Coordinates of N, CA and C in Angstrom, one line a residue:
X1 N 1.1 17.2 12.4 CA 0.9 15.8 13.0 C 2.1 15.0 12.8
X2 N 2.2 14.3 14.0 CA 3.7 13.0 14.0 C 3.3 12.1 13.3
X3 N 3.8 10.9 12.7 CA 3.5 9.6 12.1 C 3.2 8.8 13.3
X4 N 1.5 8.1 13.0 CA 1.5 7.4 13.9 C 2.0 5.9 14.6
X5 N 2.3 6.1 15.6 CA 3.0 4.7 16.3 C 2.1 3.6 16.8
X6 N 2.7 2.7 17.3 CA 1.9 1.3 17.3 C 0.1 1.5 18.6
X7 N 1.2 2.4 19.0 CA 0.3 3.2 20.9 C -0.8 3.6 19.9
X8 N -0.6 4.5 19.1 CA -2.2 5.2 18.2 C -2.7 4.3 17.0
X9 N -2.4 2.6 16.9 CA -2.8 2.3 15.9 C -3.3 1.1 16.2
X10 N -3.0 0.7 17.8 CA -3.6 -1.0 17.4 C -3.8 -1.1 19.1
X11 N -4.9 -1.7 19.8 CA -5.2 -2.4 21.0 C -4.7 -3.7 21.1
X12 N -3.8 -3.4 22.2 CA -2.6 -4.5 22.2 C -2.9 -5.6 22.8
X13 N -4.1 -5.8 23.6 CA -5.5 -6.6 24.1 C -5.6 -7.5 23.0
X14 N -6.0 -7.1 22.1 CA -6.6 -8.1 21.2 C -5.5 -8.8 20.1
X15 N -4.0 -9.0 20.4 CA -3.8 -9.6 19.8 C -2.7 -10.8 20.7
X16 N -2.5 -11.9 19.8 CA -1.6 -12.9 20.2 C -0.6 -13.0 21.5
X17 N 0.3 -11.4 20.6 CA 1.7 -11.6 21.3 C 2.2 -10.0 21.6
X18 N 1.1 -9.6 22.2 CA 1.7 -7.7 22.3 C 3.2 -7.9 22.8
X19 N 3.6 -8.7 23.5 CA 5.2 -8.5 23.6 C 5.7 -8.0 22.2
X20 N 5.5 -8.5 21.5 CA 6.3 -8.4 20.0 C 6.0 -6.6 19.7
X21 N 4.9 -6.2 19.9 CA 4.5 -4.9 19.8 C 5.2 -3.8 20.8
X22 N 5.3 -4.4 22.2 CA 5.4 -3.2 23.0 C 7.1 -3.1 23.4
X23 N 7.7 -3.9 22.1 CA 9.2 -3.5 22.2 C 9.8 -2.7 21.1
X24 N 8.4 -2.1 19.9 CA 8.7 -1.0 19.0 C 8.0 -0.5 18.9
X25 N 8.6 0.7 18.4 CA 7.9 2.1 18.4 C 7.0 2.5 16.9
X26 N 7.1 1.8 15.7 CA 6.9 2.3 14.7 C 6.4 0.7 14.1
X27 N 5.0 0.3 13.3 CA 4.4 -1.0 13.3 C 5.6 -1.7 12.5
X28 N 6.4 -1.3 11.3 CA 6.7 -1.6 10.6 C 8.5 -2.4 11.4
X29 N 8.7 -2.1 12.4 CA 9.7 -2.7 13.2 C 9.6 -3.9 13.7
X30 N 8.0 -4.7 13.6 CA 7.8 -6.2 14.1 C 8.0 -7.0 13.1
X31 N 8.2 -6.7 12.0 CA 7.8 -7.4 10.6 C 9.5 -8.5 10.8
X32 N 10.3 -7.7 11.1 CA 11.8 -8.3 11.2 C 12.0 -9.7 12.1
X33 N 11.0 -9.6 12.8 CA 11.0 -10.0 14.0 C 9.8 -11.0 14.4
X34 N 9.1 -11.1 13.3 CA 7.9 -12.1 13.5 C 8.4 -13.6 13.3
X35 N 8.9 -14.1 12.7 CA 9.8 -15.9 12.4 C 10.0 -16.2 14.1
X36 N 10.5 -15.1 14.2 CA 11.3 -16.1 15.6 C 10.3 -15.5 16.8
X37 N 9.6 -14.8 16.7 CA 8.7 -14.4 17.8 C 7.3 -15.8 17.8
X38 N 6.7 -15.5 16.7 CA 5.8 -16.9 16.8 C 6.5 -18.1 17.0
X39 N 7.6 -18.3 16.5 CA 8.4 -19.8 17.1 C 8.3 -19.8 18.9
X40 N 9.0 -18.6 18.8 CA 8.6 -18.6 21.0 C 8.2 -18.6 21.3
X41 N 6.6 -18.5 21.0 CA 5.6 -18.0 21.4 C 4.7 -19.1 21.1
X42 N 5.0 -20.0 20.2 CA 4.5 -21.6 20.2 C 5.0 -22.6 21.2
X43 N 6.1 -21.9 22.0 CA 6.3 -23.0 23.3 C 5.6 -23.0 24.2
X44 N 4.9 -21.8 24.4 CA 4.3 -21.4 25.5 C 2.6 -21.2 25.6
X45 N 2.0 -21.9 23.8 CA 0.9 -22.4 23.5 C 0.3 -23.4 24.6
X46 N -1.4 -23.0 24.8 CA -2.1 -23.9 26.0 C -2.4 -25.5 25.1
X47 N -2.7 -26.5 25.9 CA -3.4 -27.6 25.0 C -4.2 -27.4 24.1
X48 N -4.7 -26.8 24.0 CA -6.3 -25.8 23.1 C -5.7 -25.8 22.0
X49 N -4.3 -25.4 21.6 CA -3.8 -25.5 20.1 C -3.1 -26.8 20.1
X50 N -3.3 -27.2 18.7 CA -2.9 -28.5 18.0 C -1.3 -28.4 16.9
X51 N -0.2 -29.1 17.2 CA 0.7 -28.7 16.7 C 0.3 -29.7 14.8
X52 N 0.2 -28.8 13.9 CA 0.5 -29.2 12.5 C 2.0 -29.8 11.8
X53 N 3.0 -29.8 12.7 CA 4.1 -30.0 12.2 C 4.4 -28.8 11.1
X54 N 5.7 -28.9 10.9 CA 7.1 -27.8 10.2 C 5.8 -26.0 10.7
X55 N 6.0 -26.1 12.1 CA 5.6 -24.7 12.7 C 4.4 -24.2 12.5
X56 N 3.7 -25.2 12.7 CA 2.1 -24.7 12.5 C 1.7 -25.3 13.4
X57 N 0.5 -24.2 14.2 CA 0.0 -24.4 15.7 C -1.9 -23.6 15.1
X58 N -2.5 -24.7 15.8 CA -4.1 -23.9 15.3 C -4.7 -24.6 16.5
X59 N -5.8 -23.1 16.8 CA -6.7 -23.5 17.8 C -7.2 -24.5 17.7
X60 N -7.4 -25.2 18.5 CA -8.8 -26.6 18.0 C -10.2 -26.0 17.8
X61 N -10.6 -24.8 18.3 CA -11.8 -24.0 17.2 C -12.1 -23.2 16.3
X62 N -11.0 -23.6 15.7 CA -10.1 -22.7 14.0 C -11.1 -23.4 13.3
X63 N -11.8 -23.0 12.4 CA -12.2 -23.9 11.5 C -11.3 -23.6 9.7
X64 N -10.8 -24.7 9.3 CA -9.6 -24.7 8.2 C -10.6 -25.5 7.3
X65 N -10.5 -24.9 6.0 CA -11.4 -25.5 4.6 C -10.1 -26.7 4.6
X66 N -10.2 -27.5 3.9 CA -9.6 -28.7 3.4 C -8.4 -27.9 2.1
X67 N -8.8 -27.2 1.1 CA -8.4 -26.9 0.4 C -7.1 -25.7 1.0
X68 N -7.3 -25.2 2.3 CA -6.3 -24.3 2.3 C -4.9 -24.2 2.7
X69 N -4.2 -24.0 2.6 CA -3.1 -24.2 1.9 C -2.0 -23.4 3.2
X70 N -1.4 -23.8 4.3 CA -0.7 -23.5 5.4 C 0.8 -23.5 5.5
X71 N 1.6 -22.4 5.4 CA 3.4 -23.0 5.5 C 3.6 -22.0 6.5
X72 N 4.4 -22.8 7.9 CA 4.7 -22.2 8.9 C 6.1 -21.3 9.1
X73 N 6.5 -20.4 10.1 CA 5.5 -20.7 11.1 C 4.8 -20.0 11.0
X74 N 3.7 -20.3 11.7 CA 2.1 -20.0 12.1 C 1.5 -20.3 13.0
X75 N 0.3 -19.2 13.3 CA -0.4 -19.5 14.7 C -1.7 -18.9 14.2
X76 N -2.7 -19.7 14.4 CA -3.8 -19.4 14.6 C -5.0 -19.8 15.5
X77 N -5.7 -18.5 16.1 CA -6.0 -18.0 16.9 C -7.8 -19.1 17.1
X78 N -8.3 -18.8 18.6 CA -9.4 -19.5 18.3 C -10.5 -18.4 17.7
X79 N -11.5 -20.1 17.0 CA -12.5 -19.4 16.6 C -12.3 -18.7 15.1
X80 N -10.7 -18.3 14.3 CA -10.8 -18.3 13.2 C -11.1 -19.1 11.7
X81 N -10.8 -18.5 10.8 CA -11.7 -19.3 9.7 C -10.7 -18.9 8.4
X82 N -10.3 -19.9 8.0 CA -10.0 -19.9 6.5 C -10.8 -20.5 5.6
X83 N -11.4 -19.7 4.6 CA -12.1 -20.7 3.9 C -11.4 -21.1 2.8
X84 N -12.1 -21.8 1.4 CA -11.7 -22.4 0.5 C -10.3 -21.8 -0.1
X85 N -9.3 -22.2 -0.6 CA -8.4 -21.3 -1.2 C -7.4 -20.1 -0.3
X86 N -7.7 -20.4 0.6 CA -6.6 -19.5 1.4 C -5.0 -20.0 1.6
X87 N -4.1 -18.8 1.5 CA -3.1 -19.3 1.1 C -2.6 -18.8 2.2
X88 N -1.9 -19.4 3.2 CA -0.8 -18.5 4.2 C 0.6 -19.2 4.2
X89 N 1.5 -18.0 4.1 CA 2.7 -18.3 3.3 C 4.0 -18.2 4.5
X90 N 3.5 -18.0 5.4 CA 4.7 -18.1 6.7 C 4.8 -17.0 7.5
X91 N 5.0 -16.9 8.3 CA 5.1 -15.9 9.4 C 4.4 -15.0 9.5
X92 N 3.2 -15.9 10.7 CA 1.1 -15.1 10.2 C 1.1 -15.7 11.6
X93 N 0.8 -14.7 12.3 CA 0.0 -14.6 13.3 C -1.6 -14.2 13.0
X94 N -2.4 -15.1 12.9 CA -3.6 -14.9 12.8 C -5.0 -15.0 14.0
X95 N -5.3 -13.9 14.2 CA -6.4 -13.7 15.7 C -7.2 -14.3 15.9
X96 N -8.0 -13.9 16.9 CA -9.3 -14.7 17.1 C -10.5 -14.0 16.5
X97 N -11.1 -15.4 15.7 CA -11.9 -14.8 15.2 C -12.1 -13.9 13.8
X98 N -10.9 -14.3 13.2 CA -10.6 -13.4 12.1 C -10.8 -14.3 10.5
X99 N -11.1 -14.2 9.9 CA -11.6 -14.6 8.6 C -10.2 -14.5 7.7
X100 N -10.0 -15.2 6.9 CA -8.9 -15.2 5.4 C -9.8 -16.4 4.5
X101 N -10.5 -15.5 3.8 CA -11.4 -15.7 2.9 C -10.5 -16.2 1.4
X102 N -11.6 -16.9 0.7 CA -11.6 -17.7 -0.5 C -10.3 -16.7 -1.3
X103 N -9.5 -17.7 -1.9 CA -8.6 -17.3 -2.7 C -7.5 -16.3 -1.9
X104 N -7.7 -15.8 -0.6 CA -6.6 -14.9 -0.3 C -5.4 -15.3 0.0
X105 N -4.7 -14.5 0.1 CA -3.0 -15.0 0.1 C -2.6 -13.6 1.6
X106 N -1.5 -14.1 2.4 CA -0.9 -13.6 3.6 C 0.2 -14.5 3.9
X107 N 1.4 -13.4 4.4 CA 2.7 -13.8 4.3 C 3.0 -12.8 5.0
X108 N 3.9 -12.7 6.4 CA 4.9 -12.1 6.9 C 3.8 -10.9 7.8
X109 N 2.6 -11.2 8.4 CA 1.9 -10.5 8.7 C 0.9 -11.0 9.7
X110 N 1.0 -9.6 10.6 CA -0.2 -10.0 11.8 C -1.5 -9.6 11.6
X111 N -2.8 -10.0 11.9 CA -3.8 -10.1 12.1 C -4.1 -10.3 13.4
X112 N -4.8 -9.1 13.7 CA -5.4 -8.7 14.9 C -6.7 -9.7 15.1
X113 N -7.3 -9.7 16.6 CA -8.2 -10.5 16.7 C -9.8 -9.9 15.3
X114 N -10.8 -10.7 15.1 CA -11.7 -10.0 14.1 C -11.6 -9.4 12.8
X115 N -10.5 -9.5 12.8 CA -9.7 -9.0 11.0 C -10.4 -9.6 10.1
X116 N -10.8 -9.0 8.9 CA -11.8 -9.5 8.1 C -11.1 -9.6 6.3
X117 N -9.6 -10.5 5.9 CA -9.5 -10.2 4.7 C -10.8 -11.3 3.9
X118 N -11.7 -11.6 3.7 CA -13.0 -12.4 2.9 C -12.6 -12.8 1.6
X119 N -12.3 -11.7 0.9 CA -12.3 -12.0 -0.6 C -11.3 -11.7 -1.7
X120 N -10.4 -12.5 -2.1 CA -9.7 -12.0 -3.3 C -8.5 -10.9 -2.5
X121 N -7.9 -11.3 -1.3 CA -7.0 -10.0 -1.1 C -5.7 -10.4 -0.8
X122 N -4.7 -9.6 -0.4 CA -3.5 -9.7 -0.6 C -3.0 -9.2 0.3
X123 N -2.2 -9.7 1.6 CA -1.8 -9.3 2.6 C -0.3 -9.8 2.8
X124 N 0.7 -8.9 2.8 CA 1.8 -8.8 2.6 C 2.7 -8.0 3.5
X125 N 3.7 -8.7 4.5 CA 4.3 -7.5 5.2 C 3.5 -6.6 5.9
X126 N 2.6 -6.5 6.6 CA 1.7 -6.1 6.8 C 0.9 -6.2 8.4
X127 N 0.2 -5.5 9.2 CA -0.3 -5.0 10.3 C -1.5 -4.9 10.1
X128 N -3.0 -5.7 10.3 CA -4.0 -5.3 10.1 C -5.0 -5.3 11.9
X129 N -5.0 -4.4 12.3 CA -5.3 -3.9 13.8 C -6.9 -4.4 13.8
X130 N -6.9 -4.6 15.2 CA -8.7 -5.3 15.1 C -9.9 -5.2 14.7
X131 N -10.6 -5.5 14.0 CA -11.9 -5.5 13.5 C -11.4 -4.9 12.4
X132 N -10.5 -4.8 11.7 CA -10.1 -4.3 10.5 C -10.7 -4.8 9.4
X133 N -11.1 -4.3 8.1 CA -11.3 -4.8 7.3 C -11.1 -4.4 5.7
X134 N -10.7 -5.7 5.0 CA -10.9 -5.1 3.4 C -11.7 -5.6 2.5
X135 N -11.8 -5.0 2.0 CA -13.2 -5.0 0.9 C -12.8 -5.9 -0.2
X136 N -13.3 -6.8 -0.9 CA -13.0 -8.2 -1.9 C -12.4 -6.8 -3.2
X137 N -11.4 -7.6 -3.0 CA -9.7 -7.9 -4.1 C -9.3 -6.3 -3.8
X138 N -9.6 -5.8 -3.0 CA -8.6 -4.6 -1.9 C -7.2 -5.5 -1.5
X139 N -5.7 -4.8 -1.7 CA -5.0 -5.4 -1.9 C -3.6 -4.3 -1.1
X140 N -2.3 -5.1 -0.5 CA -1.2 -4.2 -0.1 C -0.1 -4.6 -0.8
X141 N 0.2 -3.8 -1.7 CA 1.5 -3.5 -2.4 C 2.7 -3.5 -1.4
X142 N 3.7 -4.7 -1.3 CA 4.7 -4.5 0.0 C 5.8 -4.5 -0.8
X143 N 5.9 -4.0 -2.1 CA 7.8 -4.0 -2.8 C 7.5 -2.3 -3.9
X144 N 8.5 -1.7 -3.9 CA 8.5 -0.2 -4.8 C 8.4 -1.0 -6.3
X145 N 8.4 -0.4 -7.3 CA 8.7 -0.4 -9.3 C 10.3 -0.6 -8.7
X146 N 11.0 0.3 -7.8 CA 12.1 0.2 -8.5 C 12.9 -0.8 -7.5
X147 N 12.3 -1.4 -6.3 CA 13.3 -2.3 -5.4 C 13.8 -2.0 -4.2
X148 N 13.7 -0.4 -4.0 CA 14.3 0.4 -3.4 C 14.0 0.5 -2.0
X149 N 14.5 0.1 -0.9 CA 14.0 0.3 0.5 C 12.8 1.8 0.9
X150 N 11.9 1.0 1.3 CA 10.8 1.9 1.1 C 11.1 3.2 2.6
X151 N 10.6 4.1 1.9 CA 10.5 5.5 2.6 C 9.2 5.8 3.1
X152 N 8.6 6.0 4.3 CA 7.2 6.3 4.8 C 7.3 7.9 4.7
X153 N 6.3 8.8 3.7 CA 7.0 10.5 3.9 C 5.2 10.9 4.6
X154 N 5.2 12.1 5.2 CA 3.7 12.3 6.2 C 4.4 13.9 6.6
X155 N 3.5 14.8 6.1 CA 3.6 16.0 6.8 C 4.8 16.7 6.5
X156 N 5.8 16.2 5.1 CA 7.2 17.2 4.6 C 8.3 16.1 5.5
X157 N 7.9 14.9 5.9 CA 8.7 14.4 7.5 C 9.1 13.1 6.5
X158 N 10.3 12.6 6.1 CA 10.9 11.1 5.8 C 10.6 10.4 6.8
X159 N 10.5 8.7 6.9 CA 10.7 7.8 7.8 C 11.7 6.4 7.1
X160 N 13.1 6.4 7.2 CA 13.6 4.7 6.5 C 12.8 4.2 7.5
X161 N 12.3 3.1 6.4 CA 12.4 1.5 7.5 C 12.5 0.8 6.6
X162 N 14.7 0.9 6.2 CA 15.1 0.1 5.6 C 15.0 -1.4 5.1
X163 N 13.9 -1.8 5.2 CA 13.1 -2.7 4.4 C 12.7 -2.5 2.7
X164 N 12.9 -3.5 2.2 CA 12.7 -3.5 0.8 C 11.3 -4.3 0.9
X165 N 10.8 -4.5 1.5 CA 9.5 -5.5 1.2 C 8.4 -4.3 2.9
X166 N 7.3 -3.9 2.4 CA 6.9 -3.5 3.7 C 5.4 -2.8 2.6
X167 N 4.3 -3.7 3.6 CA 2.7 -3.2 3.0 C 2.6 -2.5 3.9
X168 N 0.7 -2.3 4.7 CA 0.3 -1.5 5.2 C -0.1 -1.9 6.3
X169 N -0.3 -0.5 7.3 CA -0.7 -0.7 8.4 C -2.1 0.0 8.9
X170 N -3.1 -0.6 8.8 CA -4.2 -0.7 9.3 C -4.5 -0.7 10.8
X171 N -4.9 0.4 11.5 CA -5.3 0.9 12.8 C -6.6 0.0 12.6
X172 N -7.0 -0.1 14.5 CA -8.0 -0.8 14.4 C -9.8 -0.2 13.9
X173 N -10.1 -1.2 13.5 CA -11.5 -0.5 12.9 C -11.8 0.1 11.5
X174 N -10.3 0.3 10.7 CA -10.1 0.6 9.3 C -11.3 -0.1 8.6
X175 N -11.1 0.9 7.3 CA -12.3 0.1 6.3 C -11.9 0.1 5.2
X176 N -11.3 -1.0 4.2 CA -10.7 0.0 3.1 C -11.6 -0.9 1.7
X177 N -12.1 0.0 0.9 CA -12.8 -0.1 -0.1 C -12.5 -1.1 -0.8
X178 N -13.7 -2.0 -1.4 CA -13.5 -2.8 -2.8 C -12.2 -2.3 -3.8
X179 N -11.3 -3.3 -3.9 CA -10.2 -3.2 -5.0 C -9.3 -2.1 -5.0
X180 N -9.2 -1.6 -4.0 CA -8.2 -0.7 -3.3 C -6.9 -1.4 -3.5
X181 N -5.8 -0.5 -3.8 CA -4.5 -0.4 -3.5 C -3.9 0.2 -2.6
X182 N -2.9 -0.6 -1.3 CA -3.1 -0.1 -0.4 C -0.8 0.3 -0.8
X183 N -0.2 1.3 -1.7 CA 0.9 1.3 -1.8 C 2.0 0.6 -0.7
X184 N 3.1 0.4 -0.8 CA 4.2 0.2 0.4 C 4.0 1.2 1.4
X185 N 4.1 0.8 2.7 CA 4.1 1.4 4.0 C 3.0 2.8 4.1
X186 N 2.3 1.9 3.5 CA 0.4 2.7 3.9 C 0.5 2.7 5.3
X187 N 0.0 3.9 6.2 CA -0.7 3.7 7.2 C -2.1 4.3 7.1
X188 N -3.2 3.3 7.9 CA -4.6 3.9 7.6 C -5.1 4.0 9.2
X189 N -5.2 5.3 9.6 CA -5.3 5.2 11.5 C -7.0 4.5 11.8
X190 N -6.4 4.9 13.0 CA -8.1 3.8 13.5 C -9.5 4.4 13.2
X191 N -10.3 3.8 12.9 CA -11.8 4.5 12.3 C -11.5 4.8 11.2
X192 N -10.5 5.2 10.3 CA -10.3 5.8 8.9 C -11.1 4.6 7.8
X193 N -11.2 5.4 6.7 CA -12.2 4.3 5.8 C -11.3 5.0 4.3
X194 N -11.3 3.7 3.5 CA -10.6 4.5 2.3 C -11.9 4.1 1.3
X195 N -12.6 4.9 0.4 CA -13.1 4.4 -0.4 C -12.9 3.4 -1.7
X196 N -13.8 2.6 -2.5 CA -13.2 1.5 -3.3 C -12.4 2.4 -4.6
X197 N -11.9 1.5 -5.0 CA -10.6 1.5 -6.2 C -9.6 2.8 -6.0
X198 N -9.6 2.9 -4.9 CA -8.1 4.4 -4.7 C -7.6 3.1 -4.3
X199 N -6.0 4.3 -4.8 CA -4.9 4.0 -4.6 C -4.6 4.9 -3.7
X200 N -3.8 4.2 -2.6 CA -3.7 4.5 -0.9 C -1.9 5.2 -0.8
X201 N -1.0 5.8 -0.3 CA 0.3 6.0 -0.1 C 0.4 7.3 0.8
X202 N 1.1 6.9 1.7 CA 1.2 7.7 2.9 C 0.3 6.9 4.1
X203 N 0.0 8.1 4.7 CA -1.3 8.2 5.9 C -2.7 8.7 5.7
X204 N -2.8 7.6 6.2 CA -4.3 9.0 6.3 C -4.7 8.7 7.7
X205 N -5.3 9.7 8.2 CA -5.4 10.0 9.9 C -6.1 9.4 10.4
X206 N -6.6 8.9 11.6 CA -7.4 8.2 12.2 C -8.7 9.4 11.9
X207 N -9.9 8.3 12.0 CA -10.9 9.2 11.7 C -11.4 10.1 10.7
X208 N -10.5 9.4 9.5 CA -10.7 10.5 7.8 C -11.3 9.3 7.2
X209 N -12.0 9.7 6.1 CA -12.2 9.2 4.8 C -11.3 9.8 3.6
X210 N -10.5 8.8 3.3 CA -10.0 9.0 2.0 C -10.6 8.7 0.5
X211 N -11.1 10.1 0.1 CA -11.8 10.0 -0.6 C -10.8 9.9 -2.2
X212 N -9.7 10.6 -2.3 CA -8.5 10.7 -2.8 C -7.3 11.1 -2.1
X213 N -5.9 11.7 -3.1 CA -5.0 12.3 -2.3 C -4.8 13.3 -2.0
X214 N -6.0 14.4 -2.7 CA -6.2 15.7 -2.5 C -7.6 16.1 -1.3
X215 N -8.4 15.0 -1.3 CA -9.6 15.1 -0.3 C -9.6 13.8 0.4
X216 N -9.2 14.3 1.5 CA -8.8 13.3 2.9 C -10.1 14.2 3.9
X217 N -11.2 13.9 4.1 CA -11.8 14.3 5.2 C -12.1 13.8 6.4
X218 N -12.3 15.0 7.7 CA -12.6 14.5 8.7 C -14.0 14.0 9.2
X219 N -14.4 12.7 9.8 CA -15.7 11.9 10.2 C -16.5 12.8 10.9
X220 N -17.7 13.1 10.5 CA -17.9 13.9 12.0 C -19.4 12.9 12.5
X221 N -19.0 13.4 13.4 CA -19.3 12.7 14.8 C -20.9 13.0 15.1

């Protein structure tokens, strides 16, 4: 199997700014490129979004708790929801319709339309593809122990994406378990489900349950 690309991990329909997507081949190549892509991409915002000042643009049927906590830039999509304690820390494309629940924190990362972080999670560097979801205080690890530009390995195959900071990429429909650790440059393909409290590194295929790193099985149908 190849490492999967943006083409097998995410419906380019359901988010913001597929431009940003359909000029790289591998998810972890938009991450560079998200500051200045939602800046451009706020000029050409309909009246429907409301500019927040220092780069924050929200639908007018966002609904935002009072308590949460916004540093741009930023866009968010209609019809989503941050509730109490949500932290977004800059360069967050957030969908329609997508939830960043009580206490969560997001920085440097897109959210697909319906994306569900709810509870206690941690989104970092990061690609979460539509109707994605994680399970309360499920979390993505986006730096090594040792600092070191993270390496994607899949099938005996290296990938640099000379990046020192790089979480996970969630295909659309993912499921990933209560209190999961999702390692640097996780990919979880579309339909895949990880069960609660594993720790996640590498891939796992569209359509597996990861049940560990030795039993990865296939869904059947």
């Amino acid at each position: 199997m190849s490492l999967p690309e943006i083409a097998a991990l995410f419906d380019l329909s359901h988010t913001l700014h597929p431009a940003l997507f359909s000029r790289c081949r591998y998810p972890w190549e938009v991450l560079a490129a998200l500051d200045d892509a939602i800046l451009a991409l706020s000029h050409t915002l309909p009246e429907t979004y409301e500019a927040q000042g220092n780069g924050i643009f929200i639908h007018k049927t966002a609904v935002i708790h009072p308590s949460a906590s916004i540093t741009g830039p930023c866009i968010i999509d209609e019809g989503a929801e941050l509730r109490p304690g949500a932290f977004i820390r800059g360069n967050v494309l957030i969908g329609k319709n997508a939830v960043v629940g009580n206490s969560c924190e997001v920085k440097n990362a897109v959210l697909f339309d319906c994306v569900q972080v709810p509870h206690f999670n941690y989104v970092g560097d990061s690609v979460l593809g539509f109707h994605a979801h994680m399970g309360a205080g499920a979390v993505t690890s986006n730096v090594k122990g040792d600092k070191t530009p993270v390496v994607i390995r899949y099938e005996g195959q290296s990938w640099e994406t000379n990046r020192k900071k790089v979480g996970a990429f969630l295909g659309d429909y993912a499921e990933i378990g209560c209190n999961s650790v999702l390692n640097p440059g996780t990919i979880i393909g579309k339909h895949a489900r990880v069960y609660p409290l594993s720790s996640v590194r590498g891939v796992v295929p569209e359509n597996c349950i990861y049940k560990n790193a030795r039993e990865i099985i296939v869904i059947q149908s």
